[in-house]
Every structure is written in C-alpha cells, then in structure tokens.
C-alpha positions as a Python dict, from the first residue, in 0.01 Angstrom:
ca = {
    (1, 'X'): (0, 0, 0),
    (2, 'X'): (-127, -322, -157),
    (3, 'X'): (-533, -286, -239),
    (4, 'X'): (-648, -637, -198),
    (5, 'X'): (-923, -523, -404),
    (6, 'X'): (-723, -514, -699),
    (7, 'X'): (-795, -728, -1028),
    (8, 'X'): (-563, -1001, -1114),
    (9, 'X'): (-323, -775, -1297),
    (10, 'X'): (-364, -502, -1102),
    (11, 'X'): (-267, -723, -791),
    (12, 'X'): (33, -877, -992),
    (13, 'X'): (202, -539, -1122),
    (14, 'X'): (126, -470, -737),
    (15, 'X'): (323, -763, -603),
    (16, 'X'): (642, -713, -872),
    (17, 'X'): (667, -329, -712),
    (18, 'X'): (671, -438, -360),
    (19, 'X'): (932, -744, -457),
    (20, 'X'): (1147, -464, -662),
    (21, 'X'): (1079, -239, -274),
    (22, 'X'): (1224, -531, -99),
    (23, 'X'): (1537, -610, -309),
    (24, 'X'): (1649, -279, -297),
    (25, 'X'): (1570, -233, 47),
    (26, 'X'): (1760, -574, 138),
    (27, 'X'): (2030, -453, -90),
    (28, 'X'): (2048, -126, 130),
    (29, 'X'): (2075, -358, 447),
    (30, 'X'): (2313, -592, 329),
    (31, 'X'): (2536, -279, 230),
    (32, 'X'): (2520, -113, 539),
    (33, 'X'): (2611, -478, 713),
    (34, 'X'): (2908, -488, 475),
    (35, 'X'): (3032, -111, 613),
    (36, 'X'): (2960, -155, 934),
    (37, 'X'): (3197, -503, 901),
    (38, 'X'): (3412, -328, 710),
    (39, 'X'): (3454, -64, 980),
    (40, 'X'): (3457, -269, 1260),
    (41, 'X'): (3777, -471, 1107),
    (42, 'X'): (3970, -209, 1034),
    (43, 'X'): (3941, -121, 1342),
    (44, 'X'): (3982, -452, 1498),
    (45, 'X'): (4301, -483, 1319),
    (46, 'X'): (4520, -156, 1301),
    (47, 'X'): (4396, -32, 1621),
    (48, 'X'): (4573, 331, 1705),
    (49, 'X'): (4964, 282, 1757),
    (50, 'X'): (4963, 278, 2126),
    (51, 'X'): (4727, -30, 2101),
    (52, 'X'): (4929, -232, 1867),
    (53, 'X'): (5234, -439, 1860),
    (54, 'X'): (5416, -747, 1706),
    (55, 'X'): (5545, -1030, 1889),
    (56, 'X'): (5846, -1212, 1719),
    (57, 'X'): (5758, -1548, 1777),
    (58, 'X'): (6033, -1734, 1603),
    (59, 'X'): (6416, -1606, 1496),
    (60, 'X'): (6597, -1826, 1274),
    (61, 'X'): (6986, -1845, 1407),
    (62, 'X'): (7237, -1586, 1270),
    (63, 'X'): (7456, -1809, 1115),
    (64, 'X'): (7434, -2145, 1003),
    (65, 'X'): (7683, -2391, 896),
    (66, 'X'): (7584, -2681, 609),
    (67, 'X'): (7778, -2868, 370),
    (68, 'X'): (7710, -2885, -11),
    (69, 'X'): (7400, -3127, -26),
    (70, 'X'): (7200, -3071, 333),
    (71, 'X'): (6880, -2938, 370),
    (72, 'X'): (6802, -2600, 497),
    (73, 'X'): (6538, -2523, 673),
    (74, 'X'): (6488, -2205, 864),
    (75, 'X'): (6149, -2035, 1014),
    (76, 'X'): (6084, -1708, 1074),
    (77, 'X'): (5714, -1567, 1231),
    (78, 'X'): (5554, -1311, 1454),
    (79, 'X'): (5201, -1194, 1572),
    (80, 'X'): (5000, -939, 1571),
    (81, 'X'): (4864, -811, 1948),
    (82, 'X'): (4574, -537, 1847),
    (83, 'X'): (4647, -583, 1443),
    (84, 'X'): (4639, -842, 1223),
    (85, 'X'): (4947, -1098, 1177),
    (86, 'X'): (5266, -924, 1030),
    (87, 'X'): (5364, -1014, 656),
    (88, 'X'): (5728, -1283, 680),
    (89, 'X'): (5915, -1245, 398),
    (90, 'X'): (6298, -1361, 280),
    (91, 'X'): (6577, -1163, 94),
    (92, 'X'): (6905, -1285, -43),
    (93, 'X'): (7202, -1121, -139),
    (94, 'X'): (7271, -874, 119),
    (95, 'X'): (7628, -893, 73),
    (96, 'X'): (7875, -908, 318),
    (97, 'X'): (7819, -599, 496),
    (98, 'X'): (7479, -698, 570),
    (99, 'X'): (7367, -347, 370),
    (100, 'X'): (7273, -390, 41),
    (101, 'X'): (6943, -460, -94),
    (102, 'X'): (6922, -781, -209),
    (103, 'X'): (6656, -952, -406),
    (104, 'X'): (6287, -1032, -232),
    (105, 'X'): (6217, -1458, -242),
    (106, 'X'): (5882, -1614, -332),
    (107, 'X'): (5593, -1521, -217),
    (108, 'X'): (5493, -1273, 131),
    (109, 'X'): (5333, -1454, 403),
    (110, 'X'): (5158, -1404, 686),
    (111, 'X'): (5242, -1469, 1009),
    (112, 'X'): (5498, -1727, 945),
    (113, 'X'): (5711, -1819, 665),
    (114, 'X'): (5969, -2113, 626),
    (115, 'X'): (6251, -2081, 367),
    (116, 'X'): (6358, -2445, 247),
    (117, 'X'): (6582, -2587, 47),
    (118, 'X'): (6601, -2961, -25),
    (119, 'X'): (6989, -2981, -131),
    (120, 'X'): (7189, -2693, -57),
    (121, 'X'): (7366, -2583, -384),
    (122, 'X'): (7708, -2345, -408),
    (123, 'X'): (7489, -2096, -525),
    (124, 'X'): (7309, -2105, -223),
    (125, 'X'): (7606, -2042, 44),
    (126, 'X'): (7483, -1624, 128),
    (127, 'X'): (7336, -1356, 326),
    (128, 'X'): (6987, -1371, 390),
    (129, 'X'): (6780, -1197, 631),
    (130, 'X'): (6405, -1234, 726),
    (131, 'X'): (6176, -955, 713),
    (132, 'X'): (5900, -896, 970),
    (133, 'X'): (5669, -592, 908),
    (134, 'X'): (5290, -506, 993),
    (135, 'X'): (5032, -374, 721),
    (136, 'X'): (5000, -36, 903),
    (137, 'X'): (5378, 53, 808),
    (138, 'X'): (5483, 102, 1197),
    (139, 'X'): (5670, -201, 1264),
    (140, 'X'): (6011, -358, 1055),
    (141, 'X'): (6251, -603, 1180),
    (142, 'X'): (6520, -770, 990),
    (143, 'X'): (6682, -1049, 1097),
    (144, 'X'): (6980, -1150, 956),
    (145, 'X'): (7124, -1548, 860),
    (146, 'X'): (7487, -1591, 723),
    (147, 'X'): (7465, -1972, 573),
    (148, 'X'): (7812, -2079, 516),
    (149, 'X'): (7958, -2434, 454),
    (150, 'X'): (8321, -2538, 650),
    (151, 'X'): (8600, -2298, 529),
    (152, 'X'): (8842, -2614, 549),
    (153, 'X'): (9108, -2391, 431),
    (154, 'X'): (9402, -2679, 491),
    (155, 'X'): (9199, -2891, 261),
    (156, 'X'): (9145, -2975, -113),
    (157, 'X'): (8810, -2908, -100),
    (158, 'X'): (8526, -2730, -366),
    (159, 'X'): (8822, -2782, -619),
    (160, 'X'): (9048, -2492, -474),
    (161, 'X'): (9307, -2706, -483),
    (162, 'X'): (9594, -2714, -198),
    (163, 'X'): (9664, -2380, -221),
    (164, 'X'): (9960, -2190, 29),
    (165, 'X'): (9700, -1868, 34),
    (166, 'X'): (9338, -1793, 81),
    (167, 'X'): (9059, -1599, 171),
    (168, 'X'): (8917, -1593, 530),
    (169, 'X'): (8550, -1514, 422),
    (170, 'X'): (8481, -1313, 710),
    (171, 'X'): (8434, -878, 648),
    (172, 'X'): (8616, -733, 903),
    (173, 'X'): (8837, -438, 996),
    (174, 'X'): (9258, -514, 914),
    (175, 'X'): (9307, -528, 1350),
    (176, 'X'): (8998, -786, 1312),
    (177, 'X'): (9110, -989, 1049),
    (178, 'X'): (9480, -1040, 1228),
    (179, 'X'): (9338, -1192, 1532),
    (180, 'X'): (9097, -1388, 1301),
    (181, 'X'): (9358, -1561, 1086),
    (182, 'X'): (9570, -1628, 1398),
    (183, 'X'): (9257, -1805, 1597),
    (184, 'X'): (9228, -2010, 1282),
    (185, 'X'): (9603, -2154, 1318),
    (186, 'X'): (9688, -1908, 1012),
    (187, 'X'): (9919, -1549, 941),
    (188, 'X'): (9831, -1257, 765),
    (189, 'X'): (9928, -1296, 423),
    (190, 'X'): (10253, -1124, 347),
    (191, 'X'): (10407, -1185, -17),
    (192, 'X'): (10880, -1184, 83),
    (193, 'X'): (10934, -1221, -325),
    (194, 'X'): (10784, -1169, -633),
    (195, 'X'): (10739, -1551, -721),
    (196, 'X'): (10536, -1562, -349),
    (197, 'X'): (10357, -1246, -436),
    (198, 'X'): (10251, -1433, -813),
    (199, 'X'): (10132, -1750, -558),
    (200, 'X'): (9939, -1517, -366),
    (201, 'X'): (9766, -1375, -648),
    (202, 'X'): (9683, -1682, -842),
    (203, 'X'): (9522, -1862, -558),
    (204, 'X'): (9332, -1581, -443),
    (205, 'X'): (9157, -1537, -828),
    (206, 'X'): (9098, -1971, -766),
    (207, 'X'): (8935, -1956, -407),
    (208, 'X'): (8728, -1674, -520),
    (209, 'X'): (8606, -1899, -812),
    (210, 'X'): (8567, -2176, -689),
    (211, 'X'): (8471, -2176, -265),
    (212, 'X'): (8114, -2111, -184),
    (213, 'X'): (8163, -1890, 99),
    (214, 'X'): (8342, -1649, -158),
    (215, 'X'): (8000, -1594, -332),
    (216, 'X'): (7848, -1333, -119),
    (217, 'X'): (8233, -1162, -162),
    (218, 'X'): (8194, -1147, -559),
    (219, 'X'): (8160, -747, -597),
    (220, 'X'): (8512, -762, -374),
    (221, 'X'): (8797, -684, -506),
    (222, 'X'): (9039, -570, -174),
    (223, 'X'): (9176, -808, 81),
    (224, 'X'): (9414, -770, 395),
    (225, 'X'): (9794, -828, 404),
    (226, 'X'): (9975, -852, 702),
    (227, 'X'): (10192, -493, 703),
    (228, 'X'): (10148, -195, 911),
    (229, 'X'): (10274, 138, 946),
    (230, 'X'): (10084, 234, 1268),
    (231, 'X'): (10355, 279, 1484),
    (232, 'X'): (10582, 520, 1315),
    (233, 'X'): (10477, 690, 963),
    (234, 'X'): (10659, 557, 648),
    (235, 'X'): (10827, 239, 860),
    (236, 'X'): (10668, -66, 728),
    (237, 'X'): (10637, -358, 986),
    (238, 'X'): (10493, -672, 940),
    (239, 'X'): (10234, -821, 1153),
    (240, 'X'): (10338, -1127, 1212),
    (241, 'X'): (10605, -1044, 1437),
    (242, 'X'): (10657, -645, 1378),
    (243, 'X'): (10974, -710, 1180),
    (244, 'X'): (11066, -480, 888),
    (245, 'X'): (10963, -550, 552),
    (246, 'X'): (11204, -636, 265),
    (247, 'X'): (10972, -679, -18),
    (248, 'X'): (10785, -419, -145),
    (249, 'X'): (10535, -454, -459),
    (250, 'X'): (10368, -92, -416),
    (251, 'X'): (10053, 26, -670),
    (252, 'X'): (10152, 341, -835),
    (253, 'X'): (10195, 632, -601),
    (254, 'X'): (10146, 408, -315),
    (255, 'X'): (10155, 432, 22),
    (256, 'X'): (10050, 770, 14),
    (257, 'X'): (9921, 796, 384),
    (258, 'X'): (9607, 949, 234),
    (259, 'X'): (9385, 1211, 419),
    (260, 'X'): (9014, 1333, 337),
    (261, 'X'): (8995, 1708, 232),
    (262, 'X'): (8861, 1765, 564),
    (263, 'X'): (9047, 1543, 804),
    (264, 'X'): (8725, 1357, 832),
    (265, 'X'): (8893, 979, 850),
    (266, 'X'): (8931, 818, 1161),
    (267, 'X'): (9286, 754, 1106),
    (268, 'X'): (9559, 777, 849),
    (269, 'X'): (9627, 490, 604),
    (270, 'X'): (9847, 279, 824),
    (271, 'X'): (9745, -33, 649),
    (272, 'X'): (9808, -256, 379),
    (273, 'X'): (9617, -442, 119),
    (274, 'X'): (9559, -633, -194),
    (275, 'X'): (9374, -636, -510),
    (276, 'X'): (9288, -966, -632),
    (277, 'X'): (9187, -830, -959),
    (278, 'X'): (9553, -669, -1060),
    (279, 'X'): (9821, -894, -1254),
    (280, 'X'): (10117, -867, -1032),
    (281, 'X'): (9921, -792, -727),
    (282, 'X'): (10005, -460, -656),
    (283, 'X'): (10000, -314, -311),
    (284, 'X'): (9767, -17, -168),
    (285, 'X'): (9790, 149, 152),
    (286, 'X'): (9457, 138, 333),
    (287, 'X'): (9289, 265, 619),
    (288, 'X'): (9273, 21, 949),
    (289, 'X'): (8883, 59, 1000),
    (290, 'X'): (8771, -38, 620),
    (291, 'X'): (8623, -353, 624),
    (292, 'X'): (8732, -644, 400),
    (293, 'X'): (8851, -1007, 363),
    (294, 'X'): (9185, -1119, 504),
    (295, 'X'): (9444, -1277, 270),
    (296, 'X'): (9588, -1599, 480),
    (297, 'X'): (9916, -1748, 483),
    (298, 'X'): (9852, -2091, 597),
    (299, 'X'): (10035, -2269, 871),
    (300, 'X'): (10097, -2607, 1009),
    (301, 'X'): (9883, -2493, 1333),
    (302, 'X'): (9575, -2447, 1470),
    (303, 'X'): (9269, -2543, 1214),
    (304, 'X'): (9597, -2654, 957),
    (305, 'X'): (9695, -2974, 1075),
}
C-alpha cells in the first residue's frame, strides 16, 4: 500500500519497492508464458505416435550414372504431419553390400537437404544413401544412391589400359554374375594356362587401381570365375559352355567342398573364385550364394564391339 501521505523520501523508497514488486512479478509472468509455450510446442510437435508421421517428399534415384567432370546434384526431403520436419542427412561409403556404416556428410538438415558436387571426382564414384529420421526417434528411412560412371570395359578408359580381363563392378551371387557378364556381351573369366591365368591377375590388380567404379570394391579381395561343380561333386565344368576343365591353378587344399560344423550353409561349395591379392592367382572353391564381383573375359559381342 502506497501512503500518499508520505514525505519525499518516504514516497521514493515507496515507489523503488513497488517497481522491485512489479519486476519480479512481470518476471513471474513472462516465465510462466515461456512454460506454457514451451509446453504447448512440445506438444504441437511430437504429438503421441498414433498422431504423427513423415511424408517422404522427395527420393533421389537409386542409381545414377555420370562421367568424370559432371555435376551431381541429388535432393532428398520429407515432412513432418503432427511433428516437426524430419532431420535429411547424407552418408558415404556404404560399400557394396549396401551394409556398412559409412561416414556422416556435412551438416544435418531439416526438412530437405541437397548433396552437390560441382565436378564429380574418381573419388567420388560410391554408395551413398540419404537418411530421413524424426526428432522423437520413431521414424528412419534410408534411401540408397549407387553413383557410378560408364563401365566401358572394351575401352581404354581411366588409364586401365586395353586389358583382355576385368571387373564387372556389380556384388552379386556367382549364378548372378554369369548372366550379368553374358548381358554385357562378356564370359566368365576362366584362366586355360598359366600365362592366361598371370593376364588375369595383372589386369585385375590395374582395374582395381585405376577404374572408379572399383572404389566402393577396395576392402574386396574375391571375384567370380567361370567353373562349377554343381552338377556332380568333384567334376569341374566350365560355365561357358559346361565343358570340362583342363587347367587347374588350385589354393592349397582347395576345392575342399567345405561344410559349416552344423550343416548350416545353404549349399556346398560348388563354385569357383579368385583372389586378386595372391601372386599366381590361386583358385578357391566358394559357395554359389556369396556375393562378389565377377572376373570378365571380354568378347567381341554385345557392349565389346
């Protein structure tokens, strides 16, 4: 209560209380505004589950084809119906089985994000795949892009040279990767002499340093040949035309038609297979469903002319 009887000091001192009442008390106000905003957005925007949901707006296209020099540009966004906008985010380097990790790019956005690149470098040719996910942790989608440039495997192109054997850059199981190489005018690899088996192995080590679809492949070491054993156990046939083979360059202890302890594989190693990392390019057995690169032999045919 303010006396406004009250001498001049009196009426002062009385003044500075009721200014130091209605700071505080306007403090109090604005704090309970803040809450009750507070409140109200948090509930505005991560409504309860039923309520909510995210709308993929945009999907950037699973695979995309450039040369050495284009520019990339991909978009990626969604939206938030009952929450706020979903964080967009890109990862590279989730190898060619589409499993592994990889390593987060640049900064999260919201709602939409756009990856770019001006010139498309070697270093650039991978697996990507665009993350969409909503703050309350009840929504992830990953959509995956494969950027590759032309394989132009009858070519002297990315300085592999004209080589007789390559990699088809493609992770698939060995039945896969047969009908592959043939829809690309190509065979199975399948070394008939030591001096072709040598060839084999020396331009798979080039094309795997040198092509820029073989980047995303650089923790591989196995790649398809064209034999199989599927038909009868311990007869090796080849799959060009099921004749039997005449060369063999067999790893140590190899083919040993290996089984799991528990007789847990889906089939017997009926297969065969090469490591590009070995000097003489030894020979494993392998199991059909694996998944891997095909080794080509390349042919006048097809993508070869």
């Amino acid at each position: 209560v303010v006396s406004t009887q009250s001498t001049g000091t009196n009426f002062q001192l009385t003044l500075l209380l009721l200014s130091r009442f209605s700071v505080n008390k306007l403090m109090m106000i604005k704090h309970l505004i803040l809450l009750t905003t507070l409140a109200v957005t948090v509930a505005g925007y991560c409504r309860a589950k039923s309520e909510r949901s995210i709308e993929i707006l945009l999907r950037p296209e699973p695979k995309i084809e450039v040369e050495l020099g284009d520019t990339i540009s991909l978009v990626c966004a969604g939206h938030g119906h009952g929450t706020s906008d979903p964080l967009v985010y890109w990862v590279k380097g989730i190898g060619p089985d589409l499993k592994k990790k990889g390593k987060r790019m640049g900064p999260t956005a919201v709602g939409k994000s756009t990856f770019f690149i001006e010139k498309a470098e070697a270093e650039d040719i991978d697996n990507y795949k665009c993350v969409i996910e909503d703050c309350c942790g009840s929504f992830k989608e990953e959509m995956i892009v494969e950027i590759v440039v032309p394989e132009d495997t009858c070519k002297d192109v990315y300085g592999v040279g004209h080589v007789v054997y390559g990699a088809t850059w493609t992770y698939r199981n060995w039945t896969e990767a047969v009908a592959d190489c043939r829809s690309k005018g190509m065979e199975m690899a399948l070394p008939t002499t030591p001096e072709e088996n040598a060839q084999l192995q020396a331009d798979l080590i080039h094309s795997f340093e040198t092509h820029p679809n073989a980047i995303k492949f650089a923790h591989e070491n196995w790649l398809w040949l064209g034999a199989t054993d599927e038909e009868e156990e311990g007869t090796w046939l080849t799959a060009k035309d099921g004749t039997l083979l005449e060369y063999y360059n067999w790893d140590r202890k190899q083919p040993d038609n290996k089984q799991a302890p528990d007789h847990s594989y889906p089939d017997t190693q009926n297969v065969a297979g090469i490591h590009r990392g070995t000097v003489n390019g030894t020979t494993p057995s392998s199991i059909t469903s694996d998944l891997m690169p095909a080794s080509v032999q390349k042919k006048k045919t097809g993508n070869c002319k």
